[in-house]
Structure formats: structure tokens, C-alpha cells
Coordinates of N, CA and C in Angstrom, one line a residue:
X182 N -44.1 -18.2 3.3 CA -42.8 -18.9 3.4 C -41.8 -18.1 4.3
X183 N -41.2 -19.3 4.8 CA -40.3 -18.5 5.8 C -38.6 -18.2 5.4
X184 N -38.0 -17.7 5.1 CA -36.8 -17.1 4.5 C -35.9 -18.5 6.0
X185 N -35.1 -19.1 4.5 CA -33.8 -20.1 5.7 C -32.4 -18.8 5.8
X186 N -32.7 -17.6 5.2 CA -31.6 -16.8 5.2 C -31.8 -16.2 7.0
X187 N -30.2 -15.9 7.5 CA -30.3 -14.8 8.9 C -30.0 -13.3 8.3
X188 N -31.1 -12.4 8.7 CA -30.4 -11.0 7.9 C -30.0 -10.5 8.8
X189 N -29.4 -9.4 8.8 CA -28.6 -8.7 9.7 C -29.0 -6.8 9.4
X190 N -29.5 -6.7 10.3 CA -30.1 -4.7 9.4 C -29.0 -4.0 10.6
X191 N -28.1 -3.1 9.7 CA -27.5 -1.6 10.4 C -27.1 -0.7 9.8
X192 N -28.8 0.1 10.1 CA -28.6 1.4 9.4 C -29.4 1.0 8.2
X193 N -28.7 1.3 6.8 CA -29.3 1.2 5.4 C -28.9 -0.2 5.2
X194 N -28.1 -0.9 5.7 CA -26.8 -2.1 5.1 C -27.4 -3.2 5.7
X195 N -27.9 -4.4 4.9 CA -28.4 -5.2 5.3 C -27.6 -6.4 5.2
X196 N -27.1 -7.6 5.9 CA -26.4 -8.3 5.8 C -27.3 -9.9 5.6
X197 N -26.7 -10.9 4.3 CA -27.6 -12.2 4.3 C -26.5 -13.4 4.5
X198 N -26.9 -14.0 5.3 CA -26.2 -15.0 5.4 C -27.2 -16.0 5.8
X199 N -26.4 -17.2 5.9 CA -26.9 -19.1 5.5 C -26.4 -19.4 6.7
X200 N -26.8 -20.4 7.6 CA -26.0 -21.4 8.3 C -24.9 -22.1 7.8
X201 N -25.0 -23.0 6.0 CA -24.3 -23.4 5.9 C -23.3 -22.6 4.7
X202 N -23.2 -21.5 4.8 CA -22.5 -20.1 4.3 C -21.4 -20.0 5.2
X203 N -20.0 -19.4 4.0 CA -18.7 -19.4 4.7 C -18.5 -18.1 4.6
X204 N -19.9 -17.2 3.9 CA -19.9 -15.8 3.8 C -21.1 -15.2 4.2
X205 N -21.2 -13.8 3.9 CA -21.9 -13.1 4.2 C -22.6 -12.3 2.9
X206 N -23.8 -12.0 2.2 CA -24.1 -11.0 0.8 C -24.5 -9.9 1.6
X207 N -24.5 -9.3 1.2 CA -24.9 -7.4 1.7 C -25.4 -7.0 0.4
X208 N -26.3 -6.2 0.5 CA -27.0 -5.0 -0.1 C -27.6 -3.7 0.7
X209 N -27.9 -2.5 0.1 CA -28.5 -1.2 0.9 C -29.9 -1.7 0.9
X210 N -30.2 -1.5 1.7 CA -32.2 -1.9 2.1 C -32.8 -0.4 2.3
X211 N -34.1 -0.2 1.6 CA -34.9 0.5 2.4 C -36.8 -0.1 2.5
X212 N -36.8 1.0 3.1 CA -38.4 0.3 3.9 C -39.2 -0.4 2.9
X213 N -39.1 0.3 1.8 CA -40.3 0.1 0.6 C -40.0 -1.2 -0.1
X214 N -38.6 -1.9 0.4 CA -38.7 -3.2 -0.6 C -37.8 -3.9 1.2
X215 N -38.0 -4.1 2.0 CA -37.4 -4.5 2.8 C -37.7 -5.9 3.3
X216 N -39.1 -5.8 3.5 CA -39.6 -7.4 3.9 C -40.1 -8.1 2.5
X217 N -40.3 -7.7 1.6 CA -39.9 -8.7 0.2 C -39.0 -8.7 0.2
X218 N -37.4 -8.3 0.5 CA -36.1 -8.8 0.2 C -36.1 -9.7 1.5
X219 N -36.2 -9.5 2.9 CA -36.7 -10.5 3.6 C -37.3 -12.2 3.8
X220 N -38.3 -11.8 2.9 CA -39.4 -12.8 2.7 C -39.2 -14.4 2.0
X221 N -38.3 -13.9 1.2 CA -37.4 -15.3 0.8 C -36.2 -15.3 0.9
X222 N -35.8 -16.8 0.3 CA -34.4 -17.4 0.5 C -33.6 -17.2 -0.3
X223 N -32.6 -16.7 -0.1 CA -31.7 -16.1 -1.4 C -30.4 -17.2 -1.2
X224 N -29.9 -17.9 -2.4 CA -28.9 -18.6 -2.4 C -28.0 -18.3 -3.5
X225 N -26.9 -19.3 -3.3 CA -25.2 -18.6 -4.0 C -25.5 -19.7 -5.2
X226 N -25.7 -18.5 -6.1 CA -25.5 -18.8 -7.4 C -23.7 -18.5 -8.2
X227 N -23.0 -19.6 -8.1 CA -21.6 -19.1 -8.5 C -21.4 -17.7 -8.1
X228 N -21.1 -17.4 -6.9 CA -20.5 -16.1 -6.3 C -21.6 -14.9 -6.4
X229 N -22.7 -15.0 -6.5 CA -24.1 -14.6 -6.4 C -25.1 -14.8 -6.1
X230 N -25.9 -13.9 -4.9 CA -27.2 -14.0 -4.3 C -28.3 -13.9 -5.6
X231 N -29.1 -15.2 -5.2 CA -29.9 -15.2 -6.2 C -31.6 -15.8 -5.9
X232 N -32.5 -15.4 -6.5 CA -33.5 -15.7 -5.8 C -34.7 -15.0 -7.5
X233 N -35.2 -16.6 -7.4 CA -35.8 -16.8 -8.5 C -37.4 -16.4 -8.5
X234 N -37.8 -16.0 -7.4 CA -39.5 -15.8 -7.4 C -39.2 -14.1 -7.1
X235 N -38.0 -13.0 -7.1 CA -37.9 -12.4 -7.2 C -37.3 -12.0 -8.2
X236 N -36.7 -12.6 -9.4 CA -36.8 -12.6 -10.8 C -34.9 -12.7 -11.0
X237 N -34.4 -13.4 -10.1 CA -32.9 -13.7 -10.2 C -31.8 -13.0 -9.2
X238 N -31.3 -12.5 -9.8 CA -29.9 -11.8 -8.7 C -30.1 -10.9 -7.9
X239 N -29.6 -10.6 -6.7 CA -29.7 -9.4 -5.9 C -29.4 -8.1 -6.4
X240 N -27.9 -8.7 -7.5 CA -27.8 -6.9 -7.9 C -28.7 -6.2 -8.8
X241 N -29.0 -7.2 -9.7 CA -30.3 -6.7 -10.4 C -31.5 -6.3 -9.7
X242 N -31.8 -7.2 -8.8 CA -33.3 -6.9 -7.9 C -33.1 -5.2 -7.1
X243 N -31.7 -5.0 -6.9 CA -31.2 -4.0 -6.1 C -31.7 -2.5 -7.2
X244 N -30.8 -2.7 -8.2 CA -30.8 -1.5 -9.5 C -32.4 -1.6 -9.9
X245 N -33.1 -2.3 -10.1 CA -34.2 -2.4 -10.6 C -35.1 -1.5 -9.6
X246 N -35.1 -1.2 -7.6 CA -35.9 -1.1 -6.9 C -35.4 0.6 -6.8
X247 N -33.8 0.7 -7.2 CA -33.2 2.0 -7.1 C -33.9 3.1 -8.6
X248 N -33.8 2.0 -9.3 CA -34.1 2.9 -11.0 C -35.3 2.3 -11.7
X249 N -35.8 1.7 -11.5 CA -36.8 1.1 -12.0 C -36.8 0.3 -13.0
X250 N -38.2 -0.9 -13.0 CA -38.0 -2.1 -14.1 C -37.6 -1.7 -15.6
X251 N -37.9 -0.5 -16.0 CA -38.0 0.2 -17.2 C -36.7 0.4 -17.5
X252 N -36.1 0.9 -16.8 CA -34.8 1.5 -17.0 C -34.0 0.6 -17.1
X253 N -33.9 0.0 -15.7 CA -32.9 -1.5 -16.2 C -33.3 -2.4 -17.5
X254 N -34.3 -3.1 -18.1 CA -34.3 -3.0 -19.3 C -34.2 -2.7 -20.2
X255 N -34.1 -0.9 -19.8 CA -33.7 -0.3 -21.2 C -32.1 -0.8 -21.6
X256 N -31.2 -0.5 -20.6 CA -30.0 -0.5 -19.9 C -29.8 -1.7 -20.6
X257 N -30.2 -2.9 -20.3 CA -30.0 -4.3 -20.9 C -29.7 -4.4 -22.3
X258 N -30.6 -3.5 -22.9 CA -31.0 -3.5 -24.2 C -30.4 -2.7 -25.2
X259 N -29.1 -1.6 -24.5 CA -28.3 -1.3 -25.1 C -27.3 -1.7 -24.9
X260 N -26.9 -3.1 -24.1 CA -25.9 -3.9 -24.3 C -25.4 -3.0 -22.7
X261 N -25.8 -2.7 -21.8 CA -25.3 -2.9 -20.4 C -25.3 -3.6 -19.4
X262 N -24.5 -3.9 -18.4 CA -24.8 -5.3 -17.4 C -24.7 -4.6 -16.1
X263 N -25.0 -5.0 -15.4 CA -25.0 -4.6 -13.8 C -23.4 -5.0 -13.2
X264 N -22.7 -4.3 -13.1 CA -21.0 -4.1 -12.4 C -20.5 -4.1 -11.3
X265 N -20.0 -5.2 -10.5 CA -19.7 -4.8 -8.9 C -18.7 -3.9 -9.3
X266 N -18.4 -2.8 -8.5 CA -17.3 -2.3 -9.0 C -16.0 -2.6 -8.4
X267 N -16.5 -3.5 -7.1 CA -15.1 -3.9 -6.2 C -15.1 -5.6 -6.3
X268 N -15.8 -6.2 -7.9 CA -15.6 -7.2 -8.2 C -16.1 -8.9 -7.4
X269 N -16.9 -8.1 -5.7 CA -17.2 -8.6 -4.8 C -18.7 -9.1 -5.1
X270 N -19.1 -10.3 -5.8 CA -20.9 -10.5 -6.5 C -21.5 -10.5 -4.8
X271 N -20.9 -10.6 -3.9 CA -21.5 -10.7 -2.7 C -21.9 -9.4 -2.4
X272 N -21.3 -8.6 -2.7 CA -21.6 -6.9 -2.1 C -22.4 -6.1 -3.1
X273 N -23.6 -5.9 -2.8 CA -24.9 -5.1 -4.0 C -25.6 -4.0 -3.3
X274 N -24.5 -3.4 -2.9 CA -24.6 -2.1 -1.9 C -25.0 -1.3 -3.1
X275 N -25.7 -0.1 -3.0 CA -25.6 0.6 -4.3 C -24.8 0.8 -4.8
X276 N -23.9 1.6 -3.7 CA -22.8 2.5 -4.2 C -21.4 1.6 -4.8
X277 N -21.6 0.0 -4.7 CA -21.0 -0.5 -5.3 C -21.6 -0.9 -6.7
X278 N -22.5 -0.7 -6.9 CA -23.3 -1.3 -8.5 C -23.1 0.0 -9.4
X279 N -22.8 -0.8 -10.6 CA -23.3 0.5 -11.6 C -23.6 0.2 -13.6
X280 N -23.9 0.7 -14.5 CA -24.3 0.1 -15.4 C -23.1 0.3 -16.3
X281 N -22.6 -0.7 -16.7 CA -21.1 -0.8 -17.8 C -21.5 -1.6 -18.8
X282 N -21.3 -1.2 -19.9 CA -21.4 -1.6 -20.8 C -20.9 -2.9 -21.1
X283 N -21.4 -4.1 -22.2 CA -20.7 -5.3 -21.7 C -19.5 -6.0 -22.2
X284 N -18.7 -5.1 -23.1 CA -17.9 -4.9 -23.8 C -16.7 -4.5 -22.6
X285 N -17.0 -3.5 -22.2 CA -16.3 -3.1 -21.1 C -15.9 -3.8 -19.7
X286 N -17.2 -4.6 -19.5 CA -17.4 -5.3 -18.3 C -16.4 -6.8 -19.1
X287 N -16.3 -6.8 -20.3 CA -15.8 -8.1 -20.3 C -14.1 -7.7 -20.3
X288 N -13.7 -6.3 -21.0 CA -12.2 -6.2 -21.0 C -12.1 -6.1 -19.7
X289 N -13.3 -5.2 -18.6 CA -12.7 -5.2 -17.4 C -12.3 -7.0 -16.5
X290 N -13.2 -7.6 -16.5 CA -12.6 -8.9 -16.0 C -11.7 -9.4 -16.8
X291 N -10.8 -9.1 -17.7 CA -9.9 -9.7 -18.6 C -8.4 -9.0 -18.4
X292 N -8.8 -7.7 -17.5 CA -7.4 -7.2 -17.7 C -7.4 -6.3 -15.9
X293 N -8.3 -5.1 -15.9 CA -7.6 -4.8 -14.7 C -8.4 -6.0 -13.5
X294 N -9.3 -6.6 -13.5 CA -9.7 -7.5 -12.4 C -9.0 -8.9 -12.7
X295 N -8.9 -9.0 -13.2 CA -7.5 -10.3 -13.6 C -6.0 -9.9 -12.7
X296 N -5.5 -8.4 -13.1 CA -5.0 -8.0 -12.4 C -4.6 -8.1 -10.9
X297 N -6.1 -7.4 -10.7 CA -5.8 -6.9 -9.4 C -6.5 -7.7 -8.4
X298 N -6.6 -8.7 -8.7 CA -7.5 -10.1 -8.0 C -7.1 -10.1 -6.7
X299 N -5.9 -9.8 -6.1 CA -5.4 -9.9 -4.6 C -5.5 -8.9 -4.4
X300 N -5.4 -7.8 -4.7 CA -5.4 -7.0 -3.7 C -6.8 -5.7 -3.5
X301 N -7.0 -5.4 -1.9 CA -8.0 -5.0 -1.5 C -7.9 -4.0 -1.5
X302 N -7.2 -2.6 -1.7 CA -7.7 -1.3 -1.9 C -7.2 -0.9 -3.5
X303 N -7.6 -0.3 -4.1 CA -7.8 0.2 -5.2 C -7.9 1.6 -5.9
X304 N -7.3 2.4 -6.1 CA -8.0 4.2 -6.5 C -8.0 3.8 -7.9
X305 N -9.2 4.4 -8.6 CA -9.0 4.8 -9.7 C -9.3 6.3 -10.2
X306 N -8.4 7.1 -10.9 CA -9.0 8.2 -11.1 C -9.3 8.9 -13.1

């Protein structure tokens, strides 16, 4: 099958977009999962790249290829979820993912990303 996505490779940073897309998804690529992330069509699942014969979302598919099937499971299974940290479901760069617990992840969309929904730079320390 032939992928209806256009990717875009520079460097580690791979870029997916659609013809009929008003955006762009990104994630970090390397060699070892590169033409299976390729290979198929990844579409917007409410603000999420998603792609079902690779077992659902990009950021998952991403954390899974970085830490393995095991781990992310485990991770699941003590009640953690996969976290953009810059709230962007389109960006599943690593260095944007991380595991939050889901308690957390839900005060965080309730209070500081409710917040800070407009604006684009952020420090937290």
C-alpha cells in the first residue's frame, strides 16, 4: 500500500501532511522504524495522527519504538498516558512526549492548559 500522506525528512524531524490538511504532524524518525512510519496513511483523529494497522496514535507508536512495547504497557497500567508537553497532538517529537500520570494529565488540561491555551512560549521551572 501506498501511504496518501507527503512526508517531509530533515535531519531526525519528520514532517506528515495530507493534501487535504490545513496542517502539518511531526514526529523524530530514525532508520529502524522509518519506512513503517512511511508505509502508511496516517489520519487526524480529533487533533491526532492516527493509524490503525500500526496499533493507533503516533505518539504512542513514537514512545513505544523509543521504550519499548513492554514499558509503555507497563506505564499504562499504572495509570499513565502519553503527554504533549506543548499540548500540540500534532507534534510527537520525543522531546515533546512524556509519561504523566492521568490524574495529572487531566488537572493539567483543566487548569494550566485551559490557561495558557493562547499563548506560545511557556517556562516552567
Amino acid at each position: 500500500m501506498t501511504s496518501k500522506n507527503i512526508f517531509y525528512v530533515n535531519n531526525d524531524i519528520i514532517s506528515i501532511s495530507h493534501p487535504d490538511w490545513d496542517f502539518s504532524g511531526m514526529a523524530t524518525i530514525r532508520d529502524d522504524y522509518k519506512d513503517e512510519l512511511m508505509g502508511v496513511t496516517w489520519s487526524d483523529k480529533r487533533g491526532y495522527l492516527s493509524n490503525q494497522k500500526l496499533g493507533g496514535y503516533l505518539h504512542r507508536y513514537i514512545m513505544k519504538k523509543w521504550y519499548g512495547e513492554d514499558r509503555v504497557r507497563e506505564m499504562k497500567a499504572e495509570g499513565f498516558v502519553v503527554d504533549h508537553m506543548d499540548n500540540d497532538g500534532y507534534n510527537c517529537c520525543i522531546n515533546n512526549l512524556c509519561f504523566l500520570h492521568k490524574d495529572e494529565n487531566t488537572a493539567k488540561g483543566l487548569t494550566f492548559d485551559k490557561e495558557n491555551r493562547n499563548k506560545t512560549h511557556i517556562a516552567l521551572s
